[in-house]
Coordinates of C-alpha atoms in Angstrom, one line a residue:
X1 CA 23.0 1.6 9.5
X2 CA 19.6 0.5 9.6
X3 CA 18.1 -0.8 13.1
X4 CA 16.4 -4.4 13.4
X5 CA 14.2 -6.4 16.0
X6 CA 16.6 -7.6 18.7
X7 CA 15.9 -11.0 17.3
X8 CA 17.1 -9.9 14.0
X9 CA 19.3 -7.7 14.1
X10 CA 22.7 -9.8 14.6
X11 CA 21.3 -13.1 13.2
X12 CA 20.8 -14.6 9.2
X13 CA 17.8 -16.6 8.8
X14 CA 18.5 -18.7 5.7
X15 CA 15.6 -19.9 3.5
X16 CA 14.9 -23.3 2.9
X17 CA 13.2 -23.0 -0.1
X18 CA 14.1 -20.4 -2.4
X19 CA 12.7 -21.8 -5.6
X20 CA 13.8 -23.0 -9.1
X21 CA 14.3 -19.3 -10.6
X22 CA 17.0 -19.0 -7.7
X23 CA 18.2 -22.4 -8.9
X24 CA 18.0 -21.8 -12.1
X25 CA 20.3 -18.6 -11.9
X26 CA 23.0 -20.3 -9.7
X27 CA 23.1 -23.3 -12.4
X28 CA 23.0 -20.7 -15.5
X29 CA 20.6 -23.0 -17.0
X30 CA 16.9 -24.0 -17.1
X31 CA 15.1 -27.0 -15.0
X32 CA 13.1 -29.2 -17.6
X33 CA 12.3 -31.5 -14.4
X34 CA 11.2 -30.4 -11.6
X35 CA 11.4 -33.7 -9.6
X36 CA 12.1 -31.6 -6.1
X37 CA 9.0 -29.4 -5.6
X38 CA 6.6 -32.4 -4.0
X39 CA 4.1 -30.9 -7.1
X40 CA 1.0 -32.5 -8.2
X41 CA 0.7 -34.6 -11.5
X42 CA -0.9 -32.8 -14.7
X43 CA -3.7 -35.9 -14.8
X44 CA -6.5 -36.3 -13.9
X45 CA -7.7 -33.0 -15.9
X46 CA -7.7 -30.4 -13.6
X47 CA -11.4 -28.7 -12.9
X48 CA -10.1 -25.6 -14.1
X49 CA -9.0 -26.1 -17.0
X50 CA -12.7 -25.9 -18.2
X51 CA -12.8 -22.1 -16.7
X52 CA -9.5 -21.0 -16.9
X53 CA -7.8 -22.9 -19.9
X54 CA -4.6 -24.7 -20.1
X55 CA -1.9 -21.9 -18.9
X56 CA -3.6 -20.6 -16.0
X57 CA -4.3 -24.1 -14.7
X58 CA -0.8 -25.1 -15.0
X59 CA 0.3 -21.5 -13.1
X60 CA -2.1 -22.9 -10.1
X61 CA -0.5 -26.6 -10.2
X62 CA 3.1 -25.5 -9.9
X63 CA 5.2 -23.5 -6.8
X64 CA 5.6 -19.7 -7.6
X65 CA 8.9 -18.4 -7.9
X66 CA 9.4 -17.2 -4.4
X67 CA 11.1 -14.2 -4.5
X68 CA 9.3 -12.8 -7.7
X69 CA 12.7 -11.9 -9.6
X70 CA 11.1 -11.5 -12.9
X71 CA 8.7 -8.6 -11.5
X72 CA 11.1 -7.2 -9.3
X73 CA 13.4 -6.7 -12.9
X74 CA 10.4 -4.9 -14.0
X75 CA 10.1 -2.3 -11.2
X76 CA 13.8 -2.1 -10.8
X77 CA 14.0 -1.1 -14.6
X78 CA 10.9 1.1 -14.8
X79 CA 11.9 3.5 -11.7
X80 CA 16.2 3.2 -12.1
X81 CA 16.8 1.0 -9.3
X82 CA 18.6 -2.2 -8.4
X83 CA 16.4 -5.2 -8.5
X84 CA 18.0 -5.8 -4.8
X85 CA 15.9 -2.5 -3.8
X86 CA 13.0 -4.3 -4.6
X87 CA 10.6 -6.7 -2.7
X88 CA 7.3 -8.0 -3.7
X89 CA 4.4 -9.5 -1.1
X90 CA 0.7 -10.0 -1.2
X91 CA -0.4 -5.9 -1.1
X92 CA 0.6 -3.1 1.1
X93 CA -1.2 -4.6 4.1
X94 CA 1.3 -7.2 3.8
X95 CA 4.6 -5.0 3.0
X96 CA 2.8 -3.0 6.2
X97 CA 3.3 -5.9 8.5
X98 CA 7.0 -7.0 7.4
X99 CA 8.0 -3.9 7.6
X100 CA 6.7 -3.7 11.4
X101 CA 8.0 -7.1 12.3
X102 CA 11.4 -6.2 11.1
X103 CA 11.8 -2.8 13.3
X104 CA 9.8 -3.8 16.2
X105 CA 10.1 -5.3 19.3
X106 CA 7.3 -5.7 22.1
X107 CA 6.5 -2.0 23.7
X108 CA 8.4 0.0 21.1
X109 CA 7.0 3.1 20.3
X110 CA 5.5 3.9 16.2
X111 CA 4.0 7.1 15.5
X112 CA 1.4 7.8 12.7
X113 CA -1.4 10.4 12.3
X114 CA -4.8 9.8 14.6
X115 CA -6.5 8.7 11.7
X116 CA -5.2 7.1 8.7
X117 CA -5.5 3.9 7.3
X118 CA -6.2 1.9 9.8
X119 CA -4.4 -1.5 8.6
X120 CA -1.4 0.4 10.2
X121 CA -2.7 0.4 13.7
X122 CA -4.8 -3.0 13.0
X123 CA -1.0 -4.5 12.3
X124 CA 1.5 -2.3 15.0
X125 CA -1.3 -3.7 17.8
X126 CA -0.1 -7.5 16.9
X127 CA 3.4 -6.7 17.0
X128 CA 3.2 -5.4 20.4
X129 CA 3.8 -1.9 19.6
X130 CA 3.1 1.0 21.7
X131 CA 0.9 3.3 19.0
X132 CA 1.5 7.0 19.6
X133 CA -0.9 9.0 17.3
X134 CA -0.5 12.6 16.4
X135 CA -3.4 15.1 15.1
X136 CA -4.2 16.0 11.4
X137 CA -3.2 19.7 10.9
X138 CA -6.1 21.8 9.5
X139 CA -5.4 24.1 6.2
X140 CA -8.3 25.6 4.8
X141 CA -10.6 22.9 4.1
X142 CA -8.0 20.3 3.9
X143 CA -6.6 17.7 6.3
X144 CA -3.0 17.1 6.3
X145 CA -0.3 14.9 8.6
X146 CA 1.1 16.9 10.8
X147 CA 5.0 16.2 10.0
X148 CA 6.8 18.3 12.1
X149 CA 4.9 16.8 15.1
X150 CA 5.2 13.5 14.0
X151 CA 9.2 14.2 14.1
X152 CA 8.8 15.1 17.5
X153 CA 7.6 12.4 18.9
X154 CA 9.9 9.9 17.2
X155 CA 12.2 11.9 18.6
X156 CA 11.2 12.6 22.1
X157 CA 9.8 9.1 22.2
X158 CA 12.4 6.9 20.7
X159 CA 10.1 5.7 17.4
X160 CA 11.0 2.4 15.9
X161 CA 8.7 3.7 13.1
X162 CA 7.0 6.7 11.9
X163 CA 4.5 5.3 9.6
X164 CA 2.9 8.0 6.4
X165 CA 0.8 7.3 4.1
X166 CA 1.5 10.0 0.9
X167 CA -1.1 10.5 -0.3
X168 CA -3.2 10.0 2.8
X169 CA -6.1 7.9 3.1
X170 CA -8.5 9.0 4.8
X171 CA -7.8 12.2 3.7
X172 CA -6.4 12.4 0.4
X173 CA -3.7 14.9 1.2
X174 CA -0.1 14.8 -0.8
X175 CA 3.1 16.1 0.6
X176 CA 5.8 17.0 -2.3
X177 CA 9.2 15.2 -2.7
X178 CA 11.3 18.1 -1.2
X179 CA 9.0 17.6 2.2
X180 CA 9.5 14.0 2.6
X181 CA 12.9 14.2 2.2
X182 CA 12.8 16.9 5.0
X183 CA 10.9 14.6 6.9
X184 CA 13.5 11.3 6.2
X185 CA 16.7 14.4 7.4
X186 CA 14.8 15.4 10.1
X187 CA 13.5 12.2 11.8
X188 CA 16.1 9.8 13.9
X189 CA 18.6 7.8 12.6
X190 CA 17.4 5.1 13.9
X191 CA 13.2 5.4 12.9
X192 CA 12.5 3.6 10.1
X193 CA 10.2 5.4 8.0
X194 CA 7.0 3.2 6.6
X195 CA 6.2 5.4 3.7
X196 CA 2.9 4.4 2.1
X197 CA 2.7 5.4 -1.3
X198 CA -0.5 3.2 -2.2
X199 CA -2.0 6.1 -4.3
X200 CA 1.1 7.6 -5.6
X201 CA 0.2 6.7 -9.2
X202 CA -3.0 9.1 -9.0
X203 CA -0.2 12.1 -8.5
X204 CA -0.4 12.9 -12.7
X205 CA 1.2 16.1 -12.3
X206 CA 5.0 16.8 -12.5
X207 CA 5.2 18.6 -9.3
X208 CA 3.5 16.1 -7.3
X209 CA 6.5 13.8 -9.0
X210 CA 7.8 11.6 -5.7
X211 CA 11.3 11.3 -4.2
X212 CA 13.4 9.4 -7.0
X213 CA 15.1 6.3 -5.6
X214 CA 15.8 4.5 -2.6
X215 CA 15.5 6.3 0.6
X216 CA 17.7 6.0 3.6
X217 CA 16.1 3.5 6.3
X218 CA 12.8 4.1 5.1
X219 CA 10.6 1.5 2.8
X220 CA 8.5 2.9 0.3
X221 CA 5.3 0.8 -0.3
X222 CA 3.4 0.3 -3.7
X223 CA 0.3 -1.7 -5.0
X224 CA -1.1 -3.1 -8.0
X225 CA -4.6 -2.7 -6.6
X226 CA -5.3 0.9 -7.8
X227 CA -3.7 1.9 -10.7
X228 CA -3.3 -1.5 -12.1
X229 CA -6.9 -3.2 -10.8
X230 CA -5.4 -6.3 -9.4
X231 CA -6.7 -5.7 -5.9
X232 CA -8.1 -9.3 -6.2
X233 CA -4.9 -11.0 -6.5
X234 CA -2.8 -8.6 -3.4
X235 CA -0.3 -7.4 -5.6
X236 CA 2.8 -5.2 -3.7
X237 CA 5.9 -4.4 -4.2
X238 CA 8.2 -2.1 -1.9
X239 CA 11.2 0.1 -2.4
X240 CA 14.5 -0.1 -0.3
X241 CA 18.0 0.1 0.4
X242 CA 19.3 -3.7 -0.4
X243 CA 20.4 -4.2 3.1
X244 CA 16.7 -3.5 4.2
X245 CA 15.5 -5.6 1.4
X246 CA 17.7 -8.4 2.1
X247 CA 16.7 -8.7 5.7
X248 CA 13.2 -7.9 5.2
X249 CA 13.8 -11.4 2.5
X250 CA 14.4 -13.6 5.8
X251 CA 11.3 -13.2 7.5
X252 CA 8.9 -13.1 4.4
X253 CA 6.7 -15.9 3.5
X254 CA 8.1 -16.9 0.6
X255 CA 5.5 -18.4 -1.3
X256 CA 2.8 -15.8 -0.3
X257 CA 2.1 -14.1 -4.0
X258 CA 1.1 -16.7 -6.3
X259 CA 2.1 -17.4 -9.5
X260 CA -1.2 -16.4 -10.9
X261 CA -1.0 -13.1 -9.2
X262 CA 2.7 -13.0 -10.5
X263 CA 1.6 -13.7 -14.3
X264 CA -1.0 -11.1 -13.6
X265 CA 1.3 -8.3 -12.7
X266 CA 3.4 -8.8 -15.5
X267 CA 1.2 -8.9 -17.9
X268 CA -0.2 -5.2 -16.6
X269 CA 3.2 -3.9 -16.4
X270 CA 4.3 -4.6 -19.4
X271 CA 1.2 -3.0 -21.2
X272 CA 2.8 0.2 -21.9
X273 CA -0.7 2.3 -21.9
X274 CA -2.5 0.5 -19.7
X275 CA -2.4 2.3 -16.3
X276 CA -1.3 5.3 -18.0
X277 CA -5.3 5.6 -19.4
X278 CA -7.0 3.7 -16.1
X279 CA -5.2 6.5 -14.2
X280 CA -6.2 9.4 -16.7
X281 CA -10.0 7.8 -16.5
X282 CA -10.3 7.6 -12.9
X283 CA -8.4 11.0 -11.9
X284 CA -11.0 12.6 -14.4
X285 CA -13.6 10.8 -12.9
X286 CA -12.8 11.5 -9.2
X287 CA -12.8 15.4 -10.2
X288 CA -16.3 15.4 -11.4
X289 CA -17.8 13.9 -8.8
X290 CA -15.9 16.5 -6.5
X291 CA -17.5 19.2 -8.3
X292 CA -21.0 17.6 -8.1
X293 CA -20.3 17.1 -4.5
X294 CA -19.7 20.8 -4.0
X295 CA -22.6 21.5 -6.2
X296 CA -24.7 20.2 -3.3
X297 CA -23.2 23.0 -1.0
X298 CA -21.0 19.5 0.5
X299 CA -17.0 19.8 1.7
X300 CA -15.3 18.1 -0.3
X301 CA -11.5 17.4 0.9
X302 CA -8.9 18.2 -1.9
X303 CA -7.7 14.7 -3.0
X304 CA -4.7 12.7 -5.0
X305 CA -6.2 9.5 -4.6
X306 CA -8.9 7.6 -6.3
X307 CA -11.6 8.7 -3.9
X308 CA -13.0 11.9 -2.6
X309 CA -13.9 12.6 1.0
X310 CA -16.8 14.9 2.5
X311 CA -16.7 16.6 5.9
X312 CA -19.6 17.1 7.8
X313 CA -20.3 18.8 10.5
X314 CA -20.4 16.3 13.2
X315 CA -20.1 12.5 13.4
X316 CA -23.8 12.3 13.6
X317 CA -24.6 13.1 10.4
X318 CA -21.9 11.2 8.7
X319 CA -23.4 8.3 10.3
X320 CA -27.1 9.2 10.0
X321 CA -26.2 9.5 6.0
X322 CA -24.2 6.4 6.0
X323 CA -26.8 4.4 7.3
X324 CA -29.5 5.8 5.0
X325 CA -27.7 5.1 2.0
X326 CA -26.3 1.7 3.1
X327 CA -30.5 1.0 3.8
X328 CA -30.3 1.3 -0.3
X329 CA -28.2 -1.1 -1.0
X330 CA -25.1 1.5 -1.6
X331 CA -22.0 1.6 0.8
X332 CA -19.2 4.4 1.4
X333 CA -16.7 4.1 4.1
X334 CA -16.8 6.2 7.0
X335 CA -13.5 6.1 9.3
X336 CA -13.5 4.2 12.4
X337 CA -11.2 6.1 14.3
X338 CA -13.2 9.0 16.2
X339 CA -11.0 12.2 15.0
X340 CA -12.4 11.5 11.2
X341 CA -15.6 9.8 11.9
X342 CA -17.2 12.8 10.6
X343 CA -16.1 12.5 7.0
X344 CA -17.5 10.1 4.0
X345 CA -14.8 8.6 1.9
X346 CA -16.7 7.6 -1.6
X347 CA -14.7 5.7 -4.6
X348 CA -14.4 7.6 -7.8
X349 CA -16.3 4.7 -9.2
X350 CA -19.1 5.5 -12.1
X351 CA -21.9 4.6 -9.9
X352 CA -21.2 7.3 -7.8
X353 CA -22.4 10.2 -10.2
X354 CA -26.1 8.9 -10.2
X355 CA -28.3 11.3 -8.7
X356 CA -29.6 8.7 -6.3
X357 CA -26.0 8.7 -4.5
X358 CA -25.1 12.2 -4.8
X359 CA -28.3 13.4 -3.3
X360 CA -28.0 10.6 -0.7
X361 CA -24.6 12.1 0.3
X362 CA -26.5 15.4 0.5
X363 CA -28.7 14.0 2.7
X364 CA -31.7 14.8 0.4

């Protein structure tokens, strides 16, 4: 049985407002009036309309649907769930946060790699978590998440959570289904498993294939803002056993992901080709900028993402070449936490071929 906050876990919270597509399924027919929601009037014309036209206006006028049905249908169907295993919020960052304010109380213990993405450690520090981080592993040129330690210390420690990001950012390394499901049998009971799968569509190949279904106490996280391109609009959806989900439903904001962004997402899920060739572009594009990277005698960190990152030889230099190129106007991320502030991460966008960045990276 999954473990909650103290506050949580022996108490409902009901939600006062769960919207009209809620309503609408409980009466088995549609609302043609909508005399409840405290909405504006259509008139005066809307400033928008102008810009946006007549549809899009009228999505920004009205309440969402709070609990995104429609799109969690769509996710449910596409991957062989239940739609109950489903949950959409505004982005990752978001899912990140609930998933920490459902497991955690003040001074428990989460453990993550000294390192990744950083929203995880931004988020656990305003929960009042106690952040134990554990080394990358070294193989060969490649940084990974060292996942037998991290099951030692949630172990030894108690965890809450054990938070992974597959594949990894910073670092761009991918761990295969049969290990994560090692990891899920081998970590507590009780350790809820934050499993960040932000870049999981970049994984083309059938044996980087992830874990089918719903994993025991763990939440799976997913985001339009890669493969789809709706960073813009916070776009996330995550994958769980429906208790999880349901309780995870109480302490949401309901009315977070906008009908806009809603419209959005469907529209790009339902375009059967769509990601399938953003994904194919990018992946080919993120290759051949490795290779032009290594051209210029650089380590370049084997990646399943949409970015590449360099390793340099000290921190020094990363920053030295940083700064240099962000004197010209062009910016790369360079990790703020101090085990990785020697590398470069640079976006597999297709600025980054020109010869003025590569041999910037190069430091020429």
């Amino acid at each position: 049985m999954p473990h909650y906050a103290r506050h949580l876990e022996h108490h409902t919270i009901v939600n006062p407002f769960p919207g009209i597509a809620k309503l609408e399924a409980a009466l088995g027919r549609k609302v043609v009036s909508r005399l409840g929601a405290n909405e504006s009037m259509v008139k005066p014309a809307s400033p928008l309309l102008e810009q946006w036209g007549e549809a899009l206006a009228e999505l920004a006028r009205l309440y969402p649907d709070p609990y995104a049905l429609a799109l969690r249908e769509r996710v449910a169907a596409r991957l062989g769930l239940e739609s109950s295993q489903v949950l959409f919020d505004c982005g990752a960052d978001s899912l990140i946060l609930l998933a920490l304010r459902l497991r955690c109380n003040a001074g428990d213990a989460v453990v993550c790699s000294a390192g990744t993405y950083p929203a995880f450690r931004y988020f656990a520090e305003g929960v009042g978590a106690r952040i134990l981080e554990v080394p990358y592993q070294t193989q060969g040129v490649g940084l990974r998440p060292d996942l037998a330690r991290l099951c030692e210390v949630a172990h030894a420690e108690r965890a809450a959570v054990v938070y992974l990001a597959n594949p990894d950012n910073p670092t761009g390394h991918y761990w295969p289904a049969a290990d994560i499901q090692a990891l899920r049998q081998q970590l507590p009971p009780q350790t809820m498993l934050i499993l960040d799968e932000a870049y999981i569509d970049f994984c083309a190949l059938p044996e980087d294939a992830p874990p089918e279904g719903a994993l025991a106490n763990t939440l799976r996280l997913r985001t339009l803002s890669k493969a789809y391109a709706l960073a813009g609009l916070r776009v996330g959806f995550a994958l769980a056993p429906a208790e999880i989900i349901a309780k995870a439903d109480q302490i949401r904001p309901q009315y977070a992901l906008s009908g806009i962004a809603q419209h959005a997402a469907a529209m790009v899920l339902d375009a059967p080709d769509y990601a399938s060739q953003l994904v194919q572009a990018t992946v080919q594009l993120r290759d051949k900028l490795a290779d032009a990277l290594r051209e210029r005698d650089l380590t370049v960190l084997p990646s399943h993402t949409n970015f590449v990152s360099i390793v340099y030889p000290n921190a020094a230099q990363s920053e030295a070449i940083q700064r240099q190129l962000l004197n010209e106007g062009i910016a790369v991320h360079r990790p703020p936490h101090p085990a990785l502030r020697h590398l470069l991460r640079v976006t597999a966008q297709p600025q980054a071929l020109s010869s003025k960045v590569l041999e910037g990276l190069a430091g020429r």
